[in-house]
PDB file of C-alpha atoms in Angstrom:
ATOM      1  CA  THR A   1     109.695  86.766  78.595  1.00  0.00           C
ATOM      2  CA  GLN A   2     107.393  88.438  81.062  1.00  0.00           C
ATOM      3  CA  LEU A   3     104.607  90.554  79.589  1.00  0.00           C
ATOM      4  CA  LEU A   4     102.004  92.748  81.212  1.00  0.00           C
ATOM      5  CA  GLU A   5      98.828  93.568  79.314  1.00  0.00           C
ATOM      6  CA  GLN A   6      97.096  96.750  80.378  1.00  0.00           C
ATOM      7  CA  SER A   7      93.584  97.692  79.369  1.00  0.00           C
ATOM      8  CA  PRO A   8      91.932  99.803  78.276  1.00  0.00           C
ATOM      9  CA  GLN A   9      94.567 101.837  76.494  1.00  0.00           C
ATOM     10  CA  PHE A  10      92.297 104.856  76.314  1.00  0.00           C
ATOM     11  CA  LEU A  11      89.314 105.878  78.395  1.00  0.00           C
ATOM     12  CA  SER A  12      87.259 109.045  78.272  1.00  0.00           C
ATOM     13  CA  ILE A  13      84.411 109.393  80.762  1.00  0.00           C
ATOM     14  CA  GLN A  14      82.322 112.027  82.471  1.00  0.00           C
ATOM     15  CA  GLU A  15      83.107 113.438  85.862  1.00  0.00           C
ATOM     16  CA  GLY A  16      81.483 111.407  88.603  1.00  0.00           C
ATOM     17  CA  GLU A  17      81.632 108.066  86.833  1.00  0.00           C
ATOM     18  CA  ASN A  18      83.574 105.062  88.069  1.00  0.00           C
ATOM     19  CA  LEU A  19      86.255 103.227  86.100  1.00  0.00           C
ATOM     20  CA  THR A  20      88.583 100.263  86.351  1.00  0.00           C
ATOM     21  CA  VAL A  21      91.950  99.697  84.692  1.00  0.00           C
ATOM     22  CA  TYR A  22      93.338  96.183  84.441  1.00  0.00           C
ATOM     23  CA  CYS A  23      96.811  94.722  84.183  1.00  0.00           C
ATOM     24  CA  ASN A  24      97.120  91.031  83.420  1.00  0.00           C
ATOM     25  CA  SER A  25      99.994  88.653  82.926  1.00  0.00           C
ATOM     26  CA  SER A  26     100.698  84.959  82.739  1.00  0.00           C
ATOM     27  CA  SER A  27     103.752  85.582  84.903  1.00  0.00           C
ATOM     28  CA  VAL A  28     104.019  85.940  88.639  1.00  0.00           C
ATOM     29  CA  PHE A  29     105.441  89.186  89.938  1.00  0.00           C
ATOM     30  CA  SER A  30     107.045  89.763  93.307  1.00  0.00           C
ATOM     31  CA  SER A  31     105.146  93.029  93.438  1.00  0.00           C
ATOM     32  CA  LEU A  32     103.352  95.442  91.166  1.00  0.00           C
ATOM     33  CA  GLN A  33     103.489  99.163  91.051  1.00  0.00           C
ATOM     34  CA  TRP A  34     101.048 101.740  89.705  1.00  0.00           C
ATOM     35  CA  TYR A  35     102.258 105.075  88.428  1.00  0.00           C
ATOM     36  CA  ARG A  36     100.614 108.207  87.130  1.00  0.00           C
ATOM     37  CA  GLN A  37     102.402 110.312  84.585  1.00  0.00           C
ATOM     38  CA  GLU A  38     101.716 113.848  83.414  1.00  0.00           C
ATOM     39  CA  PRO A  39     102.916 115.036  79.993  1.00  0.00           C
ATOM     40  CA  GLY A  40     106.606 115.902  80.066  1.00  0.00           C
ATOM     41  CA  GLU A  41     107.155 114.472  83.516  1.00  0.00           C
ATOM     42  CA  GLY A  42     108.475 111.202  84.871  1.00  0.00           C
ATOM     43  CA  PRO A  43     106.125 108.580  86.307  1.00  0.00           C
ATOM     44  CA  VAL A  44     105.052 109.271  89.873  1.00  0.00           C
ATOM     45  CA  LEU A  45     104.569 106.252  92.078  1.00  0.00           C
ATOM     46  CA  LEU A  46     101.031 105.811  93.405  1.00  0.00           C
ATOM     47  CA  VAL A  47     101.238 102.486  95.178  1.00  0.00           C
ATOM     48  CA  THR A  48     103.132  99.217  95.438  1.00  0.00           C
ATOM     49  CA  VAL A  49     101.195  96.018  96.077  1.00  0.00           C
ATOM     50  CA  VAL A  50     103.150  93.046  97.305  1.00  0.00           C
ATOM     51  CA  THR A  51     100.929  90.362  98.779  1.00  0.00           C
ATOM     52  CA  GLY A  52      98.502  88.271  96.739  1.00  0.00           C
ATOM     53  CA  GLY A  53      94.969  89.509  97.330  1.00  0.00           C
ATOM     54  CA  GLU A  54      96.207  92.792  98.783  1.00  0.00           C
ATOM     55  CA  VAL A  55      93.944  95.815  98.493  1.00  0.00           C
ATOM     56  CA  LYS A  56      95.221  99.339  98.994  1.00  0.00           C
ATOM     57  CA  LYS A  57      93.215 102.533  98.966  1.00  0.00           C
ATOM     58  CA  LEU A  58      94.419 106.005  98.114  1.00  0.00           C
ATOM     59  CA  LYS A  59      91.475 108.356  98.552  1.00  0.00           C
ATOM     60  CA  ARG A  60      89.150 107.492  95.656  1.00  0.00           C
ATOM     61  CA  LEU A  61      91.628 105.050  94.100  1.00  0.00           C
ATOM     62  CA  THR A  62      91.517 101.362  95.024  1.00  0.00           C
ATOM     63  CA  PHE A  63      94.324  99.048  93.963  1.00  0.00           C
ATOM     64  CA  GLN A  64      94.083  95.279  94.086  1.00  0.00           C
ATOM     65  CA  PHE A  65      96.718  92.607  93.522  1.00  0.00           C
ATOM     66  CA  GLY A  66      95.435  89.249  92.323  1.00  0.00           C
ATOM     67  CA  ASP A  67      95.650  86.251  94.602  1.00  0.00           C
ATOM     68  CA  ALA A  68      98.190  84.623  92.305  1.00  0.00           C
ATOM     69  CA  ARG A  69     100.155  87.881  91.899  1.00  0.00           C
ATOM     70  CA  LYS A  70      99.656  87.788  88.130  1.00  0.00           C
ATOM     71  CA  ASP A  71      97.183  90.609  87.753  1.00  0.00           C
ATOM     72  CA  SER A  72      96.134  93.876  89.277  1.00  0.00           C
ATOM     73  CA  SER A  73      93.419  96.456  88.966  1.00  0.00           C
ATOM     74  CA  LEU A  74      92.980 100.138  89.640  1.00  0.00           C
ATOM     75  CA  HIS A  75      89.483 101.347  90.393  1.00  0.00           C
ATOM     76  CA  ILE A  76      88.619 105.028  90.565  1.00  0.00           C
ATOM     77  CA  THR A  77      85.388 106.057  92.200  1.00  0.00           C
ATOM     78  CA  ALA A  78      83.607 109.264  91.242  1.00  0.00           C
ATOM     79  CA  ALA A  79      86.330 110.340  88.819  1.00  0.00           C
ATOM     80  CA  GLN A  80      87.274 114.004  88.733  1.00  0.00           C
ATOM     81  CA  PRO A  81      88.979 116.077  86.021  1.00  0.00           C
ATOM     82  CA  GLY A  82      92.105 116.128  88.188  1.00  0.00           C
ATOM     83  CA  ASP A  83      92.387 112.367  87.680  1.00  0.00           C
ATOM     84  CA  THR A  84      93.179 112.927  84.011  1.00  0.00           C
ATOM     85  CA  GLY A  85      96.541 111.474  83.071  1.00  0.00           C
ATOM     86  CA  LEU A  86      98.456 108.418  81.933  1.00  0.00           C
ATOM     87  CA  TYR A  87      98.274 105.485  84.337  1.00  0.00           C
ATOM     88  CA  LEU A  88     100.962 102.863  84.099  1.00  0.00           C
ATOM     89  CA  CYS A  89     101.255  99.515  85.809  1.00  0.00           C
ATOM     90  CA  ALA A  90     104.627  97.858  86.208  1.00  0.00           C
ATOM     91  CA  GLY A  91     105.348  94.409  87.536  1.00  0.00           C
ATOM     92  CA  VAL A  92     108.568  93.861  89.411  1.00  0.00           C
ATOM     93  CA  GLY A  93     110.189  90.868  87.791  1.00  0.00           C
ATOM     94  CA  SER A  94     113.460  89.116  88.194  1.00  0.00           C
ATOM     95  CA  ASN A  95     116.395  91.283  89.234  1.00  0.00           C
ATOM     96  CA  TYR A  96     113.874  93.886  90.364  1.00  0.00           C
ATOM     97  CA  GLN A  97     113.461  95.202  86.851  1.00  0.00           C
ATOM     98  CA  LEU A  98     110.120  96.625  85.837  1.00  0.00           C
ATOM     99  CA  ILE A  99     107.866  95.013  83.266  1.00  0.00           C
ATOM    100  CA  TRP A 100     105.606  97.780  81.992  1.00  0.00           C
ATOM    101  CA  GLY A 101     102.035  97.784  80.805  1.00  0.00           C
ATOM    102  CA  ALA A 102     101.298  99.921  77.746  1.00  0.00           C
ATOM    103  CA  GLY A 103      99.532 102.543  79.837  1.00  0.00           C
ATOM    104  CA  THR A 104      95.989 103.831  80.057  1.00  0.00           C
ATOM    105  CA  LYS A 105      95.337 107.372  78.919  1.00  0.00           C
ATOM    106  CA  LEU A 106      92.474 108.601  81.062  1.00  0.00           C
ATOM    107  CA  ILE A 107      90.443 111.720  80.311  1.00  0.00           C
ATOM    108  CA  ILE A 108      87.802 112.894  82.730  1.00  0.00           C
ATOM    109  CA  LYS A 109      85.436 115.411  81.198  1.00  0.00           C
ATOM    110  CA  PRO A 110      83.812 118.029  83.430  1.00  0.00           C
TER     111      PRO A 110
ATOM    112  CA  ASP B   1     115.220 112.390 100.955  1.00  0.00           C
ATOM    113  CA  THR B   2     115.091 114.699  97.974  1.00  0.00           C
ATOM    114  CA  GLY B   3     113.999 112.096  95.430  1.00  0.00           C
ATOM    115  CA  VAL B   4     115.700 111.155  92.191  1.00  0.00           C
ATOM    116  CA  SER B   5     117.167 114.189  90.485  1.00  0.00           C
ATOM    117  CA  GLN B   6     117.946 114.481  86.786  1.00  0.00           C
ATOM    118  CA  ASN B   7     119.574 117.211  84.761  1.00  0.00           C
ATOM    119  CA  PRO B   8     119.356 118.848  82.439  1.00  0.00           C
ATOM    120  CA  ARG B   9     115.588 118.610  82.229  1.00  0.00           C
ATOM    121  CA  HIS B  10     115.607 119.612  78.597  1.00  0.00           C
ATOM    122  CA  LYS B  11     118.283 119.453  75.932  1.00  0.00           C
ATOM    123  CA  ILE B  12     118.094 120.445  72.285  1.00  0.00           C
ATOM    124  CA  THR B  13     121.043 119.381  70.206  1.00  0.00           C
ATOM    125  CA  LYS B  14     122.041 119.155  66.582  1.00  0.00           C
ATOM    126  CA  ARG B  15     122.324 115.782  64.965  1.00  0.00           C
ATOM    127  CA  GLY B  16     125.803 114.376  65.344  1.00  0.00           C
ATOM    128  CA  GLN B  17     126.562 116.120  68.630  1.00  0.00           C
ATOM    129  CA  ASN B  18     127.198 114.316  71.900  1.00  0.00           C
ATOM    130  CA  VAL B  19     124.966 114.803  74.950  1.00  0.00           C
ATOM    131  CA  THR B  20     125.289 113.718  78.548  1.00  0.00           C
ATOM    132  CA  PHE B  21     122.580 113.379  81.178  1.00  0.00           C
ATOM    133  CA  ARG B  22     123.160 113.090  84.886  1.00  0.00           C
ATOM    134  CA  CYS B  23     121.116 111.274  87.500  1.00  0.00           C
ATOM    135  CA  ASP B  24     121.407 111.589  91.266  1.00  0.00           C
ATOM    136  CA  PRO B  25     119.468 108.742  92.894  1.00  0.00           C
ATOM    137  CA  ILE B  26     117.866 108.731  96.296  1.00  0.00           C
ATOM    138  CA  SER B  27     120.696 108.521  98.787  1.00  0.00           C
ATOM    139  CA  GLU B  28     121.594 104.983  99.888  1.00  0.00           C
ATOM    140  CA  HIS B  29     119.716 103.456  96.963  1.00  0.00           C
ATOM    141  CA  ASN B  30     122.143 100.960  95.521  1.00  0.00           C
ATOM    142  CA  ARG B  31     120.240 100.234  92.326  1.00  0.00           C
ATOM    143  CA  LEU B  32     119.986 102.760  89.524  1.00  0.00           C
ATOM    144  CA  TYR B  33     118.075 102.339  86.273  1.00  0.00           C
ATOM    145  CA  TRP B  34     117.908 104.175  82.976  1.00  0.00           C
ATOM    146  CA  TYR B  35     114.808 104.078  80.800  1.00  0.00           C
ATOM    147  CA  ARG B  36     113.798 105.786  77.581  1.00  0.00           C
ATOM    148  CA  GLN B  37     110.241 106.879  76.846  1.00  0.00           C
ATOM    149  CA  THR B  38     108.662 108.257  73.705  1.00  0.00           C
ATOM    150  CA  LEU B  39     105.286 109.943  73.511  1.00  0.00           C
ATOM    151  CA  GLY B  40     102.372 107.639  74.178  1.00  0.00           C
ATOM    152  CA  GLN B  41     104.571 104.705  75.155  1.00  0.00           C
ATOM    153  CA  GLY B  42     105.601 103.216  78.444  1.00  0.00           C
ATOM    154  CA  PRO B  43     109.230 103.478  79.543  1.00  0.00           C
ATOM    155  CA  GLU B  44     111.693 101.114  77.841  1.00  0.00           C
ATOM    156  CA  PHE B  45     114.475  99.640  79.928  1.00  0.00           C
ATOM    157  CA  LEU B  46     117.992 100.632  78.876  1.00  0.00           C
ATOM    158  CA  THR B  47     120.357  99.545  81.644  1.00  0.00           C
ATOM    159  CA  TYR B  48     120.780  99.248  85.380  1.00  0.00           C
ATOM    160  CA  PHE B  49     123.524  99.395  87.960  1.00  0.00           C
ATOM    161  CA  GLN B  50     123.933  97.765  91.307  1.00  0.00           C
ATOM    162  CA  ASN B  51     126.321 100.039  93.114  1.00  0.00           C
ATOM    163  CA  GLU B  52     128.996 100.838  90.516  1.00  0.00           C
ATOM    164  CA  ALA B  53     128.539  97.642  88.495  1.00  0.00           C
ATOM    165  CA  GLN B  54     126.506  97.780  85.294  1.00  0.00           C
ATOM    166  CA  LEU B  55     124.648  94.498  85.469  1.00  0.00           C
ATOM    167  CA  GLU B  56     122.456  94.537  82.408  1.00  0.00           C
ATOM    168  CA  LYS B  57     122.093  96.437  79.158  1.00  0.00           C
ATOM    169  CA  SER B  58     119.159  96.329  76.796  1.00  0.00           C
ATOM    170  CA  ARG B  59     119.615  95.683  73.097  1.00  0.00           C
ATOM    171  CA  LEU B  60     118.155  99.181  72.733  1.00  0.00           C
ATOM    172  CA  LEU B  61     121.431 100.511  74.062  1.00  0.00           C
ATOM    173  CA  SER B  62     123.487 100.853  70.894  1.00  0.00           C
ATOM    174  CA  ASP B  63     127.224 101.431  70.820  1.00  0.00           C
ATOM    175  CA  ARG B  64     126.567 105.160  70.772  1.00  0.00           C
ATOM    176  CA  PHE B  65     125.103 104.960  74.266  1.00  0.00           C
ATOM    177  CA  SER B  66     127.237 104.595  77.357  1.00  0.00           C
ATOM    178  CA  ALA B  67     126.287 104.764  81.000  1.00  0.00           C
ATOM    179  CA  GLU B  68     128.516 105.000  84.029  1.00  0.00           C
ATOM    180  CA  ARG B  69     128.144 105.051  87.762  1.00  0.00           C
ATOM    181  CA  PRO B  70     131.755 105.440  88.852  1.00  0.00           C
ATOM    182  CA  LYS B  71     131.346 105.708  92.609  1.00  0.00           C
ATOM    183  CA  GLY B  72     128.074 103.931  93.005  1.00  0.00           C
ATOM    184  CA  SER B  73     126.220 107.175  93.577  1.00  0.00           C
ATOM    185  CA  PHE B  74     125.320 109.445  90.640  1.00  0.00           C
ATOM    186  CA  SER B  75     125.194 108.136  87.089  1.00  0.00           C
ATOM    187  CA  THR B  76     125.693 109.611  83.644  1.00  0.00           C
ATOM    188  CA  LEU B  77     124.194 108.567  80.338  1.00  0.00           C
ATOM    189  CA  GLU B  78     126.083 109.746  77.278  1.00  0.00           C
ATOM    190  CA  ILE B  79     124.797 109.584  73.738  1.00  0.00           C
ATOM    191  CA  GLN B  80     127.408 110.064  71.036  1.00  0.00           C
ATOM    192  CA  ARG B  81     126.713 111.192  67.485  1.00  0.00           C
ATOM    193  CA  THR B  82     123.068 111.812  68.236  1.00  0.00           C
ATOM    194  CA  GLU B  83     120.421 110.905  65.683  1.00  0.00           C
ATOM    195  CA  GLN B  84     116.883 112.214  65.335  1.00  0.00           C
ATOM    196  CA  GLY B  85     115.595 108.848  66.512  1.00  0.00           C
ATOM    197  CA  ASP B  86     117.271 109.460  69.856  1.00  0.00           C
ATOM    198  CA  SER B  87     114.718 112.167  70.623  1.00  0.00           C
ATOM    199  CA  ALA B  88     112.875 110.943  73.713  1.00  0.00           C
ATOM    200  CA  MET B  89     112.611 111.406  77.433  1.00  0.00           C
ATOM    201  CA  TYR B  90     115.346 109.660  79.357  1.00  0.00           C
ATOM    202  CA  LEU B  91     114.240 108.530  82.778  1.00  0.00           C
ATOM    203  CA  CYS B  92     116.380 107.571  85.722  1.00  0.00           C
ATOM    204  CA  ALA B  93     115.097 105.546  88.648  1.00  0.00           C
ATOM    205  CA  SER B  94     116.533 104.108  91.803  1.00  0.00           C
ATOM    206  CA  SER B  95     115.723 101.484  94.379  1.00  0.00           C
ATOM    207  CA  PHE B  96     117.216  99.719  97.355  1.00  0.00           C
ATOM    208  CA  LEU B  97     118.169  96.108  96.757  1.00  0.00           C
ATOM    209  CA  GLY B  98     115.658  93.912  98.493  1.00  0.00           C
ATOM    210  CA  LYS B  99     112.931  96.524  98.412  1.00  0.00           C
ATOM    211  CA  ASN B 100     110.236  96.332  95.772  1.00  0.00           C
ATOM    212  CA  THR B 101     109.651 100.002  95.105  1.00  0.00           C
ATOM    213  CA  ILE B 102     111.385 101.853  92.297  1.00  0.00           C
ATOM    214  CA  TYR B 103     111.297 105.639  92.263  1.00  0.00           C
ATOM    215  CA  PHE B 104     111.634 107.743  89.149  1.00  0.00           C
ATOM    216  CA  GLY B 105     113.133 111.117  88.461  1.00  0.00           C
ATOM    217  CA  GLU B 106     111.325 113.745  86.431  1.00  0.00           C
ATOM    218  CA  GLY B 107     113.155 112.805  83.258  1.00  0.00           C
ATOM    219  CA  SER B 108     115.443 114.548  80.784  1.00  0.00           C
ATOM    220  CA  TRP B 109     113.918 115.502  77.462  1.00  0.00           C
ATOM    221  CA  LEU B 110     116.183 115.220  74.448  1.00  0.00           C
ATOM    222  CA  THR B 111     115.318 116.784  71.115  1.00  0.00           C
ATOM    223  CA  VAL B 112     117.699 116.155  68.236  1.00  0.00           C
ATOM    224  CA  VAL B 113     117.264 118.586  65.351  1.00  0.00           C
TER     225      VAL B 113
END
């Protein structure tokens, strides 16, 4: 069974600080996706990383896929209150089904 | 490309009633997924279709749950004899076979009272 461990589960920091969210697995994924979800809404896709070692940037968000395609990280620089939300990682496993991390609830305080 | 569309967005029903949710995937996406999500948790896989064929069902999908995708386009998820434990957000997603990215709809909230 493929599992994806996401940490931390909860993070509350001040505006302007940097943070990193991690997703780790013992399994290899064909790709990994990061989503952000607001209360009462479905997950919104942020990025898909496919190649081992790949780094993608989305404004102040930097996503990295591990060389072995078993882990990924999301780094936010100079966090802003608008970054508050639930961040979910999901590895694409066999049959293109998603293996979900538990999510990171992020609160950015002004 | 209008994205994955789900309706109704919210449904309140009495215990024991039947409810049906509809999902319209992104056009030409041949894979369609149903997930369930409760507060504070990540989405849990329920079932998925490739075209009109239902290829896998989770053990979470009890006999009271049935999903269809009759023409390989839109899909419906029906819950019969609803129970309070069915209260959750039901998410639909779609993808194109061979592509890694899965796109979600906004979800359908179910409250069973």
